[in-house]
Every structure is written in structure tokens, then in C-alpha cells.
XYZ file of C-alpha atoms in Angstrom:
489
model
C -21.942 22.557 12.074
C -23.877 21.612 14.691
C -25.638 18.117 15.462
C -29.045 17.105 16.226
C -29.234 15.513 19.249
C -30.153 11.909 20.865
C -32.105 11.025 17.740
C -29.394 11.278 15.385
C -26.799 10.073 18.260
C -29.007 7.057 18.384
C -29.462 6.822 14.529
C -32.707 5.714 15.315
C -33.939 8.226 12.238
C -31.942 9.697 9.303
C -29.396 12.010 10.345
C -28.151 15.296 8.929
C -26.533 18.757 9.431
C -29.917 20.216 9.497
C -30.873 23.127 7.423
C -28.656 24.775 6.557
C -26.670 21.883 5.176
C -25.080 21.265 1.499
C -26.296 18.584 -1.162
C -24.652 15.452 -0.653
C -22.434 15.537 -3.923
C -22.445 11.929 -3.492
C -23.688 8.860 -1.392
C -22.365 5.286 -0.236
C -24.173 2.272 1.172
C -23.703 -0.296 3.046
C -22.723 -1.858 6.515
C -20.644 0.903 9.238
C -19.607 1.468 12.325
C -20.959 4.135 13.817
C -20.657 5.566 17.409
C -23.641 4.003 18.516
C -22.599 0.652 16.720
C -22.872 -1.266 13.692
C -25.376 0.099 11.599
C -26.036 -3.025 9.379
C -27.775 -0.934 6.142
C -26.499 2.473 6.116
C -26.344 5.449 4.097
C -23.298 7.903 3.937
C -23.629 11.128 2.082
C -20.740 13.545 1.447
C -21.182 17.226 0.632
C -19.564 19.190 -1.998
C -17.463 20.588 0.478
C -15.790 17.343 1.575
C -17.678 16.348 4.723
C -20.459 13.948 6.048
C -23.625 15.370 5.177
C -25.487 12.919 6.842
C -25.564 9.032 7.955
C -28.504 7.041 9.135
C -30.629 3.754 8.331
C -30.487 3.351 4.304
C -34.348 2.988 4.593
C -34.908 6.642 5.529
C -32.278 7.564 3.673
C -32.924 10.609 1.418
C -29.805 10.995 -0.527
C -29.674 13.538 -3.846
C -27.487 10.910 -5.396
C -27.580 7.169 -6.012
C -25.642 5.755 -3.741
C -22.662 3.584 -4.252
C -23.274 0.227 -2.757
C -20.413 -1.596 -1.573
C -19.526 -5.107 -0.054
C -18.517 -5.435 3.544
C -18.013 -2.964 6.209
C -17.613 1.093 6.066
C -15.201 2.516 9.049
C -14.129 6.165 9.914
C -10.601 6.425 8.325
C -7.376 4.703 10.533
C -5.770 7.755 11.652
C -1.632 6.804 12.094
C -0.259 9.194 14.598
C 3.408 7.446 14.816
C 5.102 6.628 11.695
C 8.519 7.689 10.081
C 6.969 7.776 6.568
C 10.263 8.413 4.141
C 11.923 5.155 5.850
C 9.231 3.080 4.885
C 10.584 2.823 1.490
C 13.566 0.154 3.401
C 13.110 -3.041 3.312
C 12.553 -5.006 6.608
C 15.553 -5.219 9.063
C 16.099 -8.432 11.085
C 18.903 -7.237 13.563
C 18.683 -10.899 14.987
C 19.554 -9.397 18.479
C 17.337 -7.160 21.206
C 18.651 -3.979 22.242
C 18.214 -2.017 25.989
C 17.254 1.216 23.974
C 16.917 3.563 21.090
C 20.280 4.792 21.938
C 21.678 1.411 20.958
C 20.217 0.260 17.728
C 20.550 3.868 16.336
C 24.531 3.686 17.545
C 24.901 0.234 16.027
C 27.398 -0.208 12.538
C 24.443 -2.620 11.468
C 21.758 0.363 11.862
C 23.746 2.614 9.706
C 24.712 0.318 7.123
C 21.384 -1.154 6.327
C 19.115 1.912 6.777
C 20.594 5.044 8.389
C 23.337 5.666 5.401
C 21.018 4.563 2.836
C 17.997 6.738 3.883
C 20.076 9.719 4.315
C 22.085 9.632 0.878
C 19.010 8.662 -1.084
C 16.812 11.973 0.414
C 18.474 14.717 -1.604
C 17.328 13.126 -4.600
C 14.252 10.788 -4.131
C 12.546 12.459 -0.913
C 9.373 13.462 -2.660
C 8.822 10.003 -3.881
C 9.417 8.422 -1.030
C 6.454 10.327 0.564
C 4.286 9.789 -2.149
C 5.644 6.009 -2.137
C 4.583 5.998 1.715
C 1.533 7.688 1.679
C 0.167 5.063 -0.991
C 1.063 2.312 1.575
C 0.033 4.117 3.899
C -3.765 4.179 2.412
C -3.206 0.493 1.638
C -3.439 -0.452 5.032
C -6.591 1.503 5.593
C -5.190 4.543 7.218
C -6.706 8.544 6.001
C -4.544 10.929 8.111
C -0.657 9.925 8.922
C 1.792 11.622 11.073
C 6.642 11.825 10.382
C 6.289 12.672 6.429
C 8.553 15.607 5.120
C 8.885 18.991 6.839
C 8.536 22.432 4.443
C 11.431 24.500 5.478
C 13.441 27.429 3.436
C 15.790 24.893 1.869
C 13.473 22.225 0.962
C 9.799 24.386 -0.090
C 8.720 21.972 -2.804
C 8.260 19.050 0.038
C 4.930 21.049 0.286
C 4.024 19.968 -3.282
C 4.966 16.387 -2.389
C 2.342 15.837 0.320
C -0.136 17.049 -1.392
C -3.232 14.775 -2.178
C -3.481 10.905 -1.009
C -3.398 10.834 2.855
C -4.113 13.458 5.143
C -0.714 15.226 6.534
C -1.879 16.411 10.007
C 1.616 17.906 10.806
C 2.163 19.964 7.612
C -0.817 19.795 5.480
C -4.431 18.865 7.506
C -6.557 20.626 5.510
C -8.459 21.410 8.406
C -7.139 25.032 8.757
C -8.033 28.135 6.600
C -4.538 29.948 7.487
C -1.255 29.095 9.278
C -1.293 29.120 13.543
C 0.096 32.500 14.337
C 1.826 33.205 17.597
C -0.123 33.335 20.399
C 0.872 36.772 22.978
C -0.214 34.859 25.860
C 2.622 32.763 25.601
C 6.026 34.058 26.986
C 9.317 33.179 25.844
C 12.782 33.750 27.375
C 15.087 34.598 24.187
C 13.397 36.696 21.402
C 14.391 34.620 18.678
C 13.012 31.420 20.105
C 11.159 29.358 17.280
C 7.478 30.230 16.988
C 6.492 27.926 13.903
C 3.743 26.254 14.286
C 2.920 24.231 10.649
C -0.150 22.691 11.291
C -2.474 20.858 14.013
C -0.698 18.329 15.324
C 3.609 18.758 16.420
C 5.532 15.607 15.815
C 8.736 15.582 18.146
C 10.937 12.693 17.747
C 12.804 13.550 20.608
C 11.571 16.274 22.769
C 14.121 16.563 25.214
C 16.215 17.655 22.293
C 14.488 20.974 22.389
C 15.436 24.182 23.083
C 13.920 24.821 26.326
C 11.994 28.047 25.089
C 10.937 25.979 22.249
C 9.250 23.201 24.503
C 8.082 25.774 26.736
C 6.226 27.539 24.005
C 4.933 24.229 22.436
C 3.121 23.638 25.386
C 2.077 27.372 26.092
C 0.581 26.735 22.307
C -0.859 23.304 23.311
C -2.733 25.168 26.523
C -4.020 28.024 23.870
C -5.122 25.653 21.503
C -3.017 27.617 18.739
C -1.917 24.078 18.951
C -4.012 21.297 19.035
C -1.949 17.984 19.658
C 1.500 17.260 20.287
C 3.447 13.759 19.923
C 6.357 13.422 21.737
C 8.627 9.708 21.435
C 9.609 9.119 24.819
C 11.026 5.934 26.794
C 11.500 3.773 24.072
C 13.203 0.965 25.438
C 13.454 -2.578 27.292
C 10.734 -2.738 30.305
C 13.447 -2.783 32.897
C 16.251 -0.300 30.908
C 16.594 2.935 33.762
C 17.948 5.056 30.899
C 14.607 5.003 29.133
C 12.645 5.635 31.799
C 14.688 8.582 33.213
C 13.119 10.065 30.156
C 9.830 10.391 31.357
C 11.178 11.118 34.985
C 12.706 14.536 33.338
C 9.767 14.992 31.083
C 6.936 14.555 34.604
C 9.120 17.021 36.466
C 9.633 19.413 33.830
C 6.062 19.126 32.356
C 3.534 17.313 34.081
C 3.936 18.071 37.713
C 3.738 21.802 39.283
C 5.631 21.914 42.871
C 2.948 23.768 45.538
C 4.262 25.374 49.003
C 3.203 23.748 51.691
C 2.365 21.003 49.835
C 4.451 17.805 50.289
C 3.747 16.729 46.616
C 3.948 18.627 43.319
C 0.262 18.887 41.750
C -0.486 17.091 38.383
C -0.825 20.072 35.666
C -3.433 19.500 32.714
C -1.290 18.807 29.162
C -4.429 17.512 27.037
C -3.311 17.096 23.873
C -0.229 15.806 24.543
C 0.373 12.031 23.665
C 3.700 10.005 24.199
C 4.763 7.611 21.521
C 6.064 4.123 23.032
C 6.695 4.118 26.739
C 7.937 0.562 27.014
C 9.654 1.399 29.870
C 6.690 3.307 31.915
C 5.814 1.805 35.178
C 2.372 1.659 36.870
C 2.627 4.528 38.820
C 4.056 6.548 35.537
C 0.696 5.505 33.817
C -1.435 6.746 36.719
C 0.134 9.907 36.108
C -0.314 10.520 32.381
C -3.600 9.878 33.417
C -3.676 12.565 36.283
C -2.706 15.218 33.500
C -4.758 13.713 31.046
C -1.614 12.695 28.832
C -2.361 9.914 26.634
C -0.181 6.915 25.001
C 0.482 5.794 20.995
C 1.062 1.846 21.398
C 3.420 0.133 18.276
C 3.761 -3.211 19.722
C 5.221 -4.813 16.591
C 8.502 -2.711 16.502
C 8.997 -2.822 20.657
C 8.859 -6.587 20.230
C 11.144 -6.351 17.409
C 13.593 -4.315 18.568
C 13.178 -5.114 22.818
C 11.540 -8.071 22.910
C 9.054 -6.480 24.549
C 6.187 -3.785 24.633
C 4.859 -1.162 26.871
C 2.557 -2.909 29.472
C -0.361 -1.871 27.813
C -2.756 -3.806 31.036
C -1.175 -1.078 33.377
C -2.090 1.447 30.525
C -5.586 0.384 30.468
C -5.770 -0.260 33.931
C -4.761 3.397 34.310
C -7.822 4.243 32.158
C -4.922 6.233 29.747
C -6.659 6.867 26.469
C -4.238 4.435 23.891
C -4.184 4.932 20.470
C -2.537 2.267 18.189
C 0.196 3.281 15.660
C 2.635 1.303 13.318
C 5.905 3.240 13.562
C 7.700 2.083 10.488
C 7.681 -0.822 8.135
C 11.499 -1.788 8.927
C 10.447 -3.416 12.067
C 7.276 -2.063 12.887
C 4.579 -3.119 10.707
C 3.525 -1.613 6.915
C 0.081 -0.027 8.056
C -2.665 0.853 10.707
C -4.257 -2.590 9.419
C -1.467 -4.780 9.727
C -0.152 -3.418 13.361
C -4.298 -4.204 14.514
C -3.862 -7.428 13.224
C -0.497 -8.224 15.698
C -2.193 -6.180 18.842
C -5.105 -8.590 18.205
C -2.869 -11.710 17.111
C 0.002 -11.557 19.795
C -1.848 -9.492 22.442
C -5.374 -10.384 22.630
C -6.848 -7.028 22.241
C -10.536 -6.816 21.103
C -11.599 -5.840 18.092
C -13.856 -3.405 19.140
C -11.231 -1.724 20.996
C -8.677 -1.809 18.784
C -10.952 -0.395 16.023
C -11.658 2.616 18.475
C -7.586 2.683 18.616
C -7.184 3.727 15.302
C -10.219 5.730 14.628
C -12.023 8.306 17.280
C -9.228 7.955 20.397
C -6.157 9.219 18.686
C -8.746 12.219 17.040
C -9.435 12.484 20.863
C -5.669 12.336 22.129
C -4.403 15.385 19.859
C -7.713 17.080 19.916
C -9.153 16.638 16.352
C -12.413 15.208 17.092
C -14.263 17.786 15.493
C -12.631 17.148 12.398
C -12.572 13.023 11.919
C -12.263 10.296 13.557
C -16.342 9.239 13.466
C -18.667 8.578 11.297
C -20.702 11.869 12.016
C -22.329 14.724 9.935
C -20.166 17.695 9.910
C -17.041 15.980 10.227
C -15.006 14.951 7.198
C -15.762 12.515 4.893
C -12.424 9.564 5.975
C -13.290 6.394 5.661
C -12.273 3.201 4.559
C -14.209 0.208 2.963
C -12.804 -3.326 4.174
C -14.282 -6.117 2.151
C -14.780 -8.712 4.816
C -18.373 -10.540 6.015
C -19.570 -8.734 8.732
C -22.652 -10.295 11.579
C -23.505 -7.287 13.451
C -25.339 -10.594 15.305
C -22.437 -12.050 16.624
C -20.783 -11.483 19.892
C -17.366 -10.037 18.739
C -18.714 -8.792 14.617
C -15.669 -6.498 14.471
C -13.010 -9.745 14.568
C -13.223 -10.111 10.463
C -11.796 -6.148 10.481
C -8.647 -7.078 12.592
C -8.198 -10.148 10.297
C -8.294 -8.573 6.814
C -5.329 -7.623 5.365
C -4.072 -4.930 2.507
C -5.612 -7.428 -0.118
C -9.460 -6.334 1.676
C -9.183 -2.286 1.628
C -11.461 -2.190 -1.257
C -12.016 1.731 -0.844
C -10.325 5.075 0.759
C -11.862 8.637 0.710
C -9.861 11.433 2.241
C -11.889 14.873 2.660
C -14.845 12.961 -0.157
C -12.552 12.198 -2.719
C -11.398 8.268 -3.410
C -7.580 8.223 -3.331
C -7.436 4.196 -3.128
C -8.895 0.766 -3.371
C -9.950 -1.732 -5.913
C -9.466 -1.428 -9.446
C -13.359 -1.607 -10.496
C -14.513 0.348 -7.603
C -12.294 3.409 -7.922
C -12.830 3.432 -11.607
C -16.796 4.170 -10.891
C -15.945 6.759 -8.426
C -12.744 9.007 -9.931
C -14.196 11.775 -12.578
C -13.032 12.297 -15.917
C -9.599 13.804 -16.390
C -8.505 12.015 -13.227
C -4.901 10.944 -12.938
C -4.343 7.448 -11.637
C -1.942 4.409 -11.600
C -2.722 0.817 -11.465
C -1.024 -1.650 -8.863
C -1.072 -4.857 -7.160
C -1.303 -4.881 -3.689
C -1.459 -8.990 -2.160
C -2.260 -10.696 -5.313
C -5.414 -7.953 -5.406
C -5.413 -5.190 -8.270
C -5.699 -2.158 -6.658
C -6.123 1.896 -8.308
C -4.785 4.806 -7.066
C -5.931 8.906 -7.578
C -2.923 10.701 -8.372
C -4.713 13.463 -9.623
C -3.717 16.703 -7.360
C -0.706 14.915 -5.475
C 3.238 15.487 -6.168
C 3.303 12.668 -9.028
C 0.523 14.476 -10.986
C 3.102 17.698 -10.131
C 5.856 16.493 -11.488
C 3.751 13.963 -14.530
C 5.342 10.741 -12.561
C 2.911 7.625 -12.723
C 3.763 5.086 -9.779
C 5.611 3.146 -12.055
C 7.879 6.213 -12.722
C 8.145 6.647 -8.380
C 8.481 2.749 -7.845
C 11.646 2.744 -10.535
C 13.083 6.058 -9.249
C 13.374 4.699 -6.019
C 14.275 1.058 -6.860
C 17.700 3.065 -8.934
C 18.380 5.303 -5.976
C 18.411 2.310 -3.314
C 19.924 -0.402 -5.743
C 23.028 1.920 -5.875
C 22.971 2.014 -2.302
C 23.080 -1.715 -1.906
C 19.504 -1.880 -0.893
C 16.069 -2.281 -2.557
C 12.483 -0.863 -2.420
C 10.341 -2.261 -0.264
C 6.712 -4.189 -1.349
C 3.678 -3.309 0.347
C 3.291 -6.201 3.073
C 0.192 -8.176 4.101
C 1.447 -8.925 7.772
């Protein structure tokens, strides 16, 4: 769909997708952030086929529907592109030491006692509710699309079934495309039987130097084709000053980002957009000015560095650099338990702006893996994300976005994923789920919360969240561990 121009951009007059677009199945009101600002009296309505059907001024609204009113602020959905969902079940681990590197923790007897063996034996039997157990605190700290749940693959098919519904899977299940990515001719491989499988818009590599090189090779062919639209790649996780880290992204800009040229006496930056590296704590100035060459962005978890390094990437070099940084949690052992709560530390223990760190969870990180068509913004034609934060917004004050970056789990009073509410308070989401709907109470920071079951792997399998929550809680208490609450920090 295509949108009108300056006038709607400006939202100086009621926007929509123009003729040819659907009846808003329903409407919401009230304050949001849109690209041109805050929009203090807004109206939001959602088409029947899940996306924004217009947006503009409440008093030239024309909406088919009533519209819900709500308290607070509307925001485009927190889209999480680094997080480790099926660990977040663990409770928090205080190692009560700093390490150099990954390589260390994940080598360490503590590591492996308190989460690696645990998480591992408890999988064969409890991995689909430990997605669904995720995903649900996942939307409790305001975030619509996530990134690390469970992989399909020939031995495990029904992990399709269990992220199904609540947030928006953009490595296995989007719901942005009408049929799988097929292999591209255009892009050569080496061996015959190198891996082609692409599952969705976004690949999540952990570790991308543990690749095949035909694999990586025809990741990025895939990335330049757009068969592939974004790719995440973990890379020099470690202390500032540890060498081993940041040989890391030495191999990775010699392999990937730099293309020698005879006669020249320096390689030539090569284009990877799409491309995004998760942590770089140990990236130097000059490394930044080259993501930025090859248009390479950066996905910033500040909580877990400090945690685990005592320290984070140098995010002033980053922005200095002009790198587009999206911000991320990682995972609730020592990262933090949501989009929401890692904003609040970036703007608690780094001085970030509100503003900017909204933009950090919302239109750059659609921008860094290419999916700006699809969310990200408040924007007819896009999909209807978005979160409702119950805080006191004064689009008349000099920084009105601070209350956002202060609220906590107990303030998400409302989440829609593709126009359906999967979360938020108990009254609202009663108004807003239709008959028939399958849902759970719980109690998320003293706040009673609901959540829309109906279509995900619980409804599946006919498991309320009481029945995942006390699955779980067996599987880990025989493991010498518990189940982790949803945190407020």
C-alpha cells in the first residue's frame, strides 16, 4: 500500500491508505508517537487484515468503529532483535566475578552448573513452554516482534506449533511472508550440498564464524538479493581491551566487509545492509567507522556487558560513527527481562535520551534488518504493533518521552501483534478479546495482567499458563533450579 504524501507525513489531516483501503475492523484513541512526533489526541484504526488503516488527529478522525480510548501513551511495538528466549525461563545469575570474554563464562564449572546443564536437560521435555513462557515476558516488557526462540527442524517440527500466536517470531514465523524464501540462482555456492534454508526474514547467528564457509557466503549472497532481508550476527562480545574478541571482527571485516582492489593500497568497503552485529564491546573507533562505511549496523545490551565485563560497547564512538544502534535485552540471566526494562538501564546508567532510545527499539532495528515496510512506525499500511504504556505524558515538555523509559512491566497496559491484543491489563483486554477467546490471568508487578492464548501452542496443546508456569517450575526444581518471575528492573 502506498502512502499519501507530506500531508499525511505531517499528520496535519487524517491519514489513510487511500481508496482502495479496508474498513478499520477496529479503532484506538489516545496519545502516540508518531514519526512526525507526539500526536497528543490520536486515532489508530486497524483493518481486518491486521494492519494500520489509518492514524491522524482524533478530531478528523473518521473511524467505522468506536474507538477504544485508553490512558497514557500509544507506541509502535518494541521490536527485540537479541534475545536467547528458552533461557529466559533461569533465574538471574550473579557470577560475582567479570570475565575477558564469552569464551570464559561459557567454559566456567559455575556456567554449566547453574544454567548450561539445566537448560539443556530440561529442553527435551519443556521446550515449547519455555517459548510460550518467554514470549509472554517478552510482551510484558512491551516488546511485539522478538528474535533466539526455537528453530523448526526434521527432529523437532512441532516447535512450529509452539511459536505460534503472542509475539511476532521474525526468524521462524514473521507473518510477513506468503511462502518460504526459495533459493536464489544468482547466488553461487562451492559444494552442492551447502545449506540453502532460509526460514524466515531475519537469520539469527549466534556465532557466525562457526559457519560453513559456503553457508556464510550464501547468507550474504541472500542478504544482497534480498531473498534475505536481515541478518544478526553476535560478534566481539567481550572486555573493551580483550584482543581475542576483537580479532573477531578483524576476521569478519576482511572476510566480509572489505573487497581488496589492484592498484589500490586499501581494500574498498563493500555494502552488507542488513547486516547488524550483536554486542561489539570490544570494537574500536576506527571498527565503528567501518560498519558505518558498509552500512553495517550495531544491537546494544548494555545490562548483560556490564554484568558479565564490567563494561559495554562504547556506544559515544558508535554514535559518533553515525552507526544506526538498535537496543536489545539479550537474556534475563544477566541481561535484563524485556525491551522496557533494558531502556530503563541505557537511560538510568548511560544517559541516553528518551527520544532516542524509543527510536532504538521501534523504527531503527525495522531499519537495520530491513523490515521497515512491515513495522516499526506508526504508519498506514504497516502492521498494526503497538504497545499502550500507562504513564502521564506532556507532549509540552522538553524531554515528554522520559515517563516511557521510567515505566516498568506494571505500566504495559496493552499489546497488539498483527491487530489482535495478546497482552495487558486485566479490564482492558477483557473489552478487546472476542468471544470464544482463550486466555489466562496473571500478575505481573503487583498489576493483574490478561493474556490471549487463543491460537498459540498452549491453546494447542489445552495448557492455561498456570499449566506452563507448573510444568516448568517441576522440570527446573528437579534440576536444582527454579522458574524465573517476570522482573520490573
Amino acid at each position: 500500500m502506498r502512502l499519501h504524501s507530506l500531508a499525511c507525513a505531517a499528520l496535519s489531516v487524517w491519514c489513510s491508505t487511500g481508496a482502495s483501503a479496508l474498513a478499520a475492523d477496529w479503532s484506538i484513541a489516545g496519545a502516540m508517537v508518531t514519526p512526525s512526533g507526539i500526536l497528543a489526541d490520536g486515532t489508530l484504526s486497524i483493518s481486518s487484515d491486521g494492519k494500520i488503516a489509518s492514524v491522524g488527529p482524533s478530531a478528523s478522525a473518521q473511524p467505522t468503529t468506536s474507538p477504544v480510548k485508553v490512558s497514557g501513551i500509544i507506541l509502535p511495538g518494541f521490536i527485540d532483535l537479541h534475545d536467547h528466549l528458552t533461557w529466559n525461563i533461569q533465574p538471574r545469575w550473579l557470577p560475582g566475578r567479570k570475565f575477558n570474554n564469552r569464551y570464559e563464562w561459557q567454559d566456567s564449572a559455575e556456567y554449566d552448573r547453574l544454567l548450561n546443564n539445566p537448560h539443556y536437560a530440561a529442553m527435551p521435555t519443556v521446550a515449547c513452554e519455555a517459548e510460550i513462557y518467554a514470549e509472554i515476558k517478552a510482551l510484558a516488557g512491551g516488546a511485539t516482534s522478538v528474535l533466539g526462540g526455537l528453530l523448526s527442524s526434521d527432529k523437532t517440527s512441532e516447535n512450529h506449533k509452539c511459536v505460534a500466536g503472542l509475539a511476532r517470531n521474525l526468524d521462524t514465523d514473521s507473518g510477513f511472508l506468503q511462502q518460504q524464501p526459495v533459493f536464489d540462482d544468482k547466488c553461487p555456492t562451492v559444494r552442492p550440498d551447502t545449506d540453502r534454508k532460509i526460514l524466515d526474514v531475519v537469520d539469527n547467528e549466534v556465532f557466525p564464524l562457526e559457519l560453513t564457509h559456503e553457508r556464510f557466503e550464501y547468507l550474504l549472497c541472500a542478504l544482497d538479493h534480498k531473498t534475505l532481508r536481515g541478518m544478526v550476527v553476535h560478534l566481539a562480545e567481550g572486555a573493551n581491551t580483550d584482543s581475542a574478541a576483537h580479532r573477531e571482527y578483524s576476521m569478519l571485516s576482511k572476510e566480509v566487509l572489505l573487497a581488496p582492489v589492484i592498484g589500490k593500497p586499501k581494500p574498498i568497503p563493500i555494502p552488507r545492509d542488513g547486516l547488524a552485529l550483536v554486542h561489539g564491546t570490544a570494537l574500536r573507533d576506527a571498527d565503528f567507522l567501518g560498519m558505518k562505511d558498509s552500512n553495517v549496523g550495531l544491537i546494544w545490551s548494555p545490562r548483560s556487558n556490564d554484568e558479565l565485563y564490567g563494561s559495554t560497547t562504547n556506544i559515544a564512538a558508535a554514535r559518533l560513527a553515525k552507526v544506526d544502534i538498535a537496543i536489545a535485552p539479550d537474556w534475563s540471566p544477566s541481561g535484563s527481562a524485556g525491551m522496557l526494562q533494558e531502556m530503563g538501564y541505557a537511560f538510568r546508567h548511560y544517559g541516553i535520551g528518551s527520544d532516542e532510545l524509543v527510536t532504538m527499539a521501534t523504527s531503527t532495528p525495522a531499519k537495520l534488518v530491513r523490515i521497515s515496510d512491515y513495522i516499526g512506525a506508526l504508519v498506514p499500511g504497516q502492521f498494526a504493533d503497538f504497545v499502550v504504556l500507562n504513564v502521564a505524558i506532556d507532549a509540552t515538555q522538553p524531554k515528554p518521552l522520559d515517563p516511557v523509559v521510567k515505566a516498568t512491566p506494571a505500566h504495559v497496559s496493552l499489546v497488539v501483534v498483527g491487530g489482535q491484543a495478546v497482552y495487558g491489563d486485566k479490564n482492558l483486554l477483557q473489552q478487546l478479546l472476542p468471544a470464544g477467546a482463550v486466555s489466562s490471568e496473571l500478575k505481573v508487578c503487583g498489576v493483574d495482567k490478561l493474556v490471549n492464548l487463543s491460537g498459540t501452542g498452549a491453546a494447542a496443546h489445552g495448557w492455561t499458563l498456570d499449566d506452563v508456569k507448573a510444568h516448568l517450575k517441576q522440570a527446573l526444581e528437579t534440576l536444582g533450579t527454579s522458574l524465573a518471575d517476570i522482573e520490573c528492573d
